Amino acid sequence: MKHFVTFEGIDGSGKSTISKMVSEKLRSAGHDVIWTFEPTDSPVGKFVQDCIRKQSDPFVTSFTFIADRIQHCTHIKQWLGQGKIVLCDRYAESTYAYQAAQLETELKDPLKWLQELSRHRILIPDRTYLFEIDPKTSLARIQHRSELIPFERLAFLEKVHKNYLTVSKGKRFLQLDATKPIDELVQLCYDDILR
Ligand code: TMP
């Protein structure tokens, strides 16, 4: 059984909807579940949301996302210590994929730099799902939203998508086809968490 599980993917990949549905399904089966998310709703998390909107310096954005995560980890540790299953909508791979895309002209190897920066201060999930979708399709899914944030542009999401594929390698990751029916994806995650 997996206790700390994260959901990743580009904007419009469906990971928030699916992670919430998985958490409801686990709860209905009697499990003690926490559904949480990043950026968090703490003052640091709110500051970083502002950084995105205002298109702040990418180093400030990177450090703040990581600070938000380190603080979030103290809560996640407590929940895990209480025996809860913790599902987190976005986590470390979001920083690697998005901020590496922002920093690509600033650093030689932004992915490595970002991974090194937080490696010793964050928890490693038991499982990370990557909801894989073509950026054109994901953008078409979110076009109706009243406000799109500056990250939700095709050229940028294509870089993020590429970074996600680079960092999501290894036993911890499961890449899922995000265009599959939602119920199928929910069941797949549910079964995998309990396995
Ligand atoms: P959300 O749409 O899942 O609430 O996330 C808001 C935006 O923040 C989304 O475009 C992805 C971005 N983001 C990063 O750039 N780095 C991060 O570390 C996280 C957690 C989110």
CSV table of C-alpha atoms and ligand atoms in Angstrom, one decimal:
chain,number,residue,atom,x,y,z
A,1,MET,CA,0.0,0.0,0.0
A,2,LYS,CA,1.2,3.5,-0.8
A,3,HIS,CA,0.9,6.3,1.8
A,4,PHE,CA,2.3,9.4,0.1
A,5,VAL,CA,1.1,9.9,-3.5
A,6,THR,CA,1.6,12.8,-5.8
A,7,PHE,CA,-0.3,13.8,-9.0
A,8,GLU,CA,1.6,15.7,-11.7
A,9,GLY,CA,0.9,17.0,-15.2
A,10,ILE,CA,0.6,20.1,-17.3
A,11,ASP,CA,-2.3,22.5,-16.8
A,12,GLY,CA,-5.5,20.9,-18.2
A,13,SER,CA,-4.2,17.3,-17.7
A,14,GLY,CA,-7.1,16.5,-15.4
A,15,LYS,CA,-4.9,15.6,-12.4
A,16,SER,CA,-6.8,17.8,-9.9
A,17,THR,CA,-10.2,16.3,-10.8
A,18,ILE,CA,-8.8,12.8,-10.7
A,19,SER,CA,-6.9,13.2,-7.5
A,20,LYS,CA,-10.0,14.5,-5.7
A,21,MET,CA,-12.1,11.6,-7.1
A,22,VAL,CA,-9.5,9.1,-6.0
A,23,SER,CA,-9.4,10.6,-2.5
A,24,GLU,CA,-13.3,10.4,-2.3
A,25,LYS,CA,-13.2,6.8,-3.4
A,26,LEU,CA,-10.6,5.9,-0.8
A,27,ARG,CA,-12.6,7.7,1.9
A,28,SER,CA,-15.8,5.8,0.9
A,29,ALA,CA,-13.9,2.5,1.3
A,30,GLY,CA,-13.0,3.6,4.9
A,31,HIS,CA,-9.5,4.9,4.5
A,32,ASP,CA,-8.3,8.0,6.4
A,33,VAL,CA,-7.3,10.3,3.5
A,34,ILE,CA,-5.9,13.8,3.2
A,35,TRP,CA,-6.1,15.6,-0.2
A,36,THR,CA,-3.7,18.5,-0.3
A,37,PHE,CA,-2.2,20.7,-3.0
A,38,GLU,CA,0.7,23.0,-4.1
A,39,PRO,CA,1.0,25.9,-4.2
A,40,THR,CA,-0.5,25.6,-0.7
A,41,ASP,CA,-2.9,28.2,0.7
A,42,SER,CA,-0.3,29.3,3.3
A,43,PRO,CA,1.1,32.9,3.1
A,44,VAL,CA,4.1,31.5,1.2
A,45,GLY,CA,1.8,29.6,-1.2
A,46,LYS,CA,-0.2,32.8,-1.8
A,47,PHE,CA,2.9,34.8,-2.4
A,48,VAL,CA,4.0,32.3,-5.0
A,49,GLN,CA,0.7,32.5,-6.8
A,50,ASP,CA,1.3,36.2,-7.0
A,51,CYS,CA,4.8,35.6,-8.4
A,52,ILE,CA,3.2,33.6,-11.3
A,53,ARG,CA,0.5,36.2,-12.0
A,54,LYS,CA,3.1,39.1,-11.9
A,55,GLN,CA,5.7,37.1,-13.8
A,56,SER,CA,8.3,37.7,-11.1
A,57,ASP,CA,11.9,36.8,-11.4
A,58,PRO,CA,12.1,33.0,-12.0
A,59,PHE,CA,14.7,32.6,-9.2
A,60,VAL,CA,12.3,34.2,-6.7
A,61,THR,CA,9.5,32.0,-8.0
A,62,SER,CA,11.7,28.9,-7.7
A,63,PHE,CA,12.9,29.6,-4.2
A,64,THR,CA,9.4,30.4,-3.1
A,65,PHE,CA,7.8,27.2,-4.5
A,66,ILE,CA,10.5,25.2,-2.7
A,67,ALA,CA,10.0,27.2,0.5
A,68,ASP,CA,6.3,26.5,0.3
A,69,ARG,CA,7.0,22.8,-0.2
A,70,ILE,CA,9.4,22.5,2.7
A,71,GLN,CA,6.8,24.0,5.0
A,72,HIS,CA,4.1,21.8,3.5
A,73,CYS,CA,6.3,18.7,4.2
A,74,THR,CA,6.1,19.4,8.0
A,75,HIS,CA,2.3,18.9,7.7
A,76,ILE,CA,2.6,15.9,5.4
A,77,LYS,CA,5.0,14.2,7.9
A,78,GLN,CA,2.5,14.7,10.7
A,79,TRP,CA,-0.4,13.3,8.6
A,80,LEU,CA,1.7,10.3,7.6
A,81,GLY,CA,2.7,9.8,11.2
A,82,GLN,CA,-1.1,9.7,12.1
A,83,GLY,CA,-1.4,6.8,9.6
A,84,LYS,CA,-3.3,8.8,6.9
A,85,ILE,CA,-3.0,8.4,3.2
A,86,VAL,CA,-1.8,11.7,1.7
A,87,LEU,CA,-2.7,12.6,-1.9
A,88,CYS,CA,-1.0,15.8,-3.2
A,89,ASP,CA,-2.1,17.6,-6.3
A,90,ARG,CA,1.3,18.9,-7.6
A,91,TYR,CA,4.6,18.5,-5.8
A,92,ALA,CA,8.3,18.6,-6.5
A,93,GLU,CA,8.2,17.5,-10.2
A,94,SER,CA,6.0,20.6,-10.9
A,95,THR,CA,9.0,22.8,-9.8
A,96,TYR,CA,11.4,20.8,-11.9
A,97,ALA,CA,9.2,20.9,-15.0
A,98,TYR,CA,7.9,24.5,-14.8
A,99,GLN,CA,10.7,26.4,-13.2
A,100,ALA,CA,13.3,24.6,-15.3
A,101,ALA,CA,11.4,25.8,-18.4
A,102,GLN,CA,11.5,29.4,-16.9
A,103,LEU,CA,15.2,29.1,-16.1
A,104,GLU,CA,16.4,27.5,-19.4
A,105,THR,CA,18.1,30.6,-20.6
A,106,GLU,CA,19.6,31.4,-17.1
A,107,LEU,CA,21.3,28.1,-16.2
A,108,LYS,CA,23.2,25.4,-18.0
A,109,ASP,CA,21.3,22.5,-16.4
A,110,PRO,CA,18.2,24.0,-14.6
A,111,LEU,CA,16.6,20.6,-13.9
A,112,LYS,CA,19.7,19.4,-12.0
A,113,TRP,CA,20.0,22.7,-10.1
A,114,LEU,CA,16.4,22.6,-9.0
A,115,GLN,CA,16.6,19.0,-7.9
A,116,GLU,CA,19.7,19.6,-5.9
A,117,LEU,CA,18.3,22.7,-4.2
A,118,SER,CA,15.5,20.9,-2.3
A,119,ARG,CA,16.7,17.3,-2.3
A,120,HIS,CA,17.6,17.1,1.4
A,121,ARG,CA,14.6,19.0,2.7
A,122,ILE,CA,11.6,17.2,1.1
A,123,LEU,CA,9.9,13.9,1.4
A,124,ILE,CA,10.0,11.4,-1.4
A,125,PRO,CA,6.5,10.1,-2.4
A,126,ASP,CA,5.8,6.4,-2.6
A,127,ARG,CA,4.2,7.0,-6.0
A,128,THR,CA,4.0,9.9,-8.5
A,129,TYR,CA,1.5,9.8,-11.3
A,130,LEU,CA,2.3,11.8,-14.4
A,131,PHE,CA,-0.9,12.6,-16.4
A,132,GLU,CA,0.5,12.7,-19.9
A,133,ILE,CA,-1.2,14.8,-22.5
A,134,ASP,CA,-0.3,16.7,-25.6
A,135,PRO,CA,-0.1,20.5,-24.7
A,136,LYS,CA,-2.4,21.4,-27.6
A,137,THR,CA,-5.1,19.1,-26.3
A,138,SER,CA,-4.7,20.3,-22.7
A,139,LEU,CA,-4.9,23.9,-23.7
A,140,ALA,CA,-8.1,23.2,-25.6
A,141,ARG,CA,-9.5,21.8,-22.5
A,142,ILE,CA,-8.9,24.9,-20.4
A,143,GLN,CA,-9.7,27.6,-23.0
A,144,HIS,CA,-13.1,28.2,-21.4
A,145,ARG,CA,-11.6,29.3,-18.1
A,146,SER,CA,-12.3,33.0,-17.3
A,147,GLU,CA,-8.6,33.7,-16.7
A,148,LEU,CA,-5.6,31.9,-18.0
A,149,ILE,CA,-2.3,32.3,-16.0
A,150,PRO,CA,0.9,33.3,-17.9
A,151,PHE,CA,2.1,29.7,-17.8
A,152,GLU,CA,-0.8,28.5,-19.9
A,153,ARG,CA,0.7,29.2,-23.3
A,154,LEU,CA,1.5,26.5,-25.9
A,155,ALA,CA,5.3,27.2,-26.3
A,156,PHE,CA,5.8,27.2,-22.5
A,157,LEU,CA,3.7,24.1,-21.9
A,158,GLU,CA,5.6,22.3,-24.6
A,159,LYS,CA,8.8,22.9,-22.6
A,160,VAL,CA,7.1,21.9,-19.4
A,161,HIS,CA,5.8,18.7,-21.0
A,162,LYS,CA,9.3,17.8,-22.2
A,163,ASN,CA,10.8,18.4,-18.7
A,164,TYR,CA,8.1,16.3,-17.1
A,165,LEU,CA,9.0,13.3,-19.4
A,166,THR,CA,12.7,13.8,-18.5
A,167,VAL,CA,12.2,13.8,-14.7
A,168,SER,CA,9.5,11.2,-14.5
A,169,LYS,CA,11.7,8.2,-14.9
A,170,GLY,CA,12.3,5.4,-12.4
A,171,LYS,CA,10.3,3.1,-10.2
A,172,ARG,CA,8.4,5.8,-8.3
A,173,PHE,CA,6.7,7.1,-11.5
A,174,LEU,CA,3.7,5.9,-13.4
A,175,GLN,CA,2.9,7.7,-16.6
A,176,LEU,CA,-0.8,7.6,-17.5
A,177,ASP,CA,-2.6,8.6,-20.7
A,178,ALA,CA,-4.6,11.6,-19.5
A,179,THR,CA,-7.0,11.3,-22.5
A,180,LYS,CA,-8.4,8.0,-21.2
A,181,PRO,CA,-11.9,8.1,-19.6
A,182,ILE,CA,-11.8,9.7,-16.1
A,183,ASP,CA,-13.4,6.7,-14.3
A,184,GLU,CA,-10.7,4.4,-15.8
A,185,LEU,CA,-7.9,6.6,-14.5
A,186,VAL,CA,-9.5,7.0,-11.1
A,187,GLN,CA,-9.8,3.2,-10.8
A,188,LEU,CA,-6.3,2.7,-12.0
A,189,CYS,CA,-4.8,5.1,-9.3
A,190,TYR,CA,-7.1,3.6,-6.6
A,191,ASP,CA,-6.0,0.1,-7.3
A,192,ASP,CA,-2.4,1.1,-7.5
A,193,ILE,CA,-2.5,3.0,-4.2
A,194,LEU,CA,-3.9,0.0,-2.3
A,195,ARG,CA,-1.5,-2.5,-3.9
B,1,TMP,P1,-2.5,24.7,-10.3
B,1,TMP,O1,-3.1,25.2,-11.6
B,1,TMP,O2,-2.3,23.3,-10.2
B,1,TMP,O3,-3.2,25.3,-9.0
B,1,TMP,O4,-1.0,25.4,-10.2
B,1,TMP,C1,-0.8,26.7,-10.5
B,1,TMP,C2,0.3,26.9,-11.4
B,1,TMP,O5,1.5,26.8,-10.7
B,1,TMP,C3,0.4,25.9,-12.6
B,1,TMP,O6,0.6,26.5,-13.8
B,1,TMP,C4,1.7,25.1,-12.3
B,1,TMP,C5,2.5,26.1,-11.4
B,1,TMP,N1,3.5,25.5,-10.5
B,1,TMP,C6,4.8,25.7,-10.8
B,1,TMP,O7,5.2,26.4,-11.7
B,1,TMP,N2,5.7,25.2,-9.9
B,1,TMP,C7,5.4,24.4,-8.8
B,1,TMP,O8,6.2,24.0,-8.1
B,1,TMP,C8,4.0,24.2,-8.6
B,1,TMP,C9,3.5,23.4,-7.4
B,1,TMP,C10,3.1,24.8,-9.5
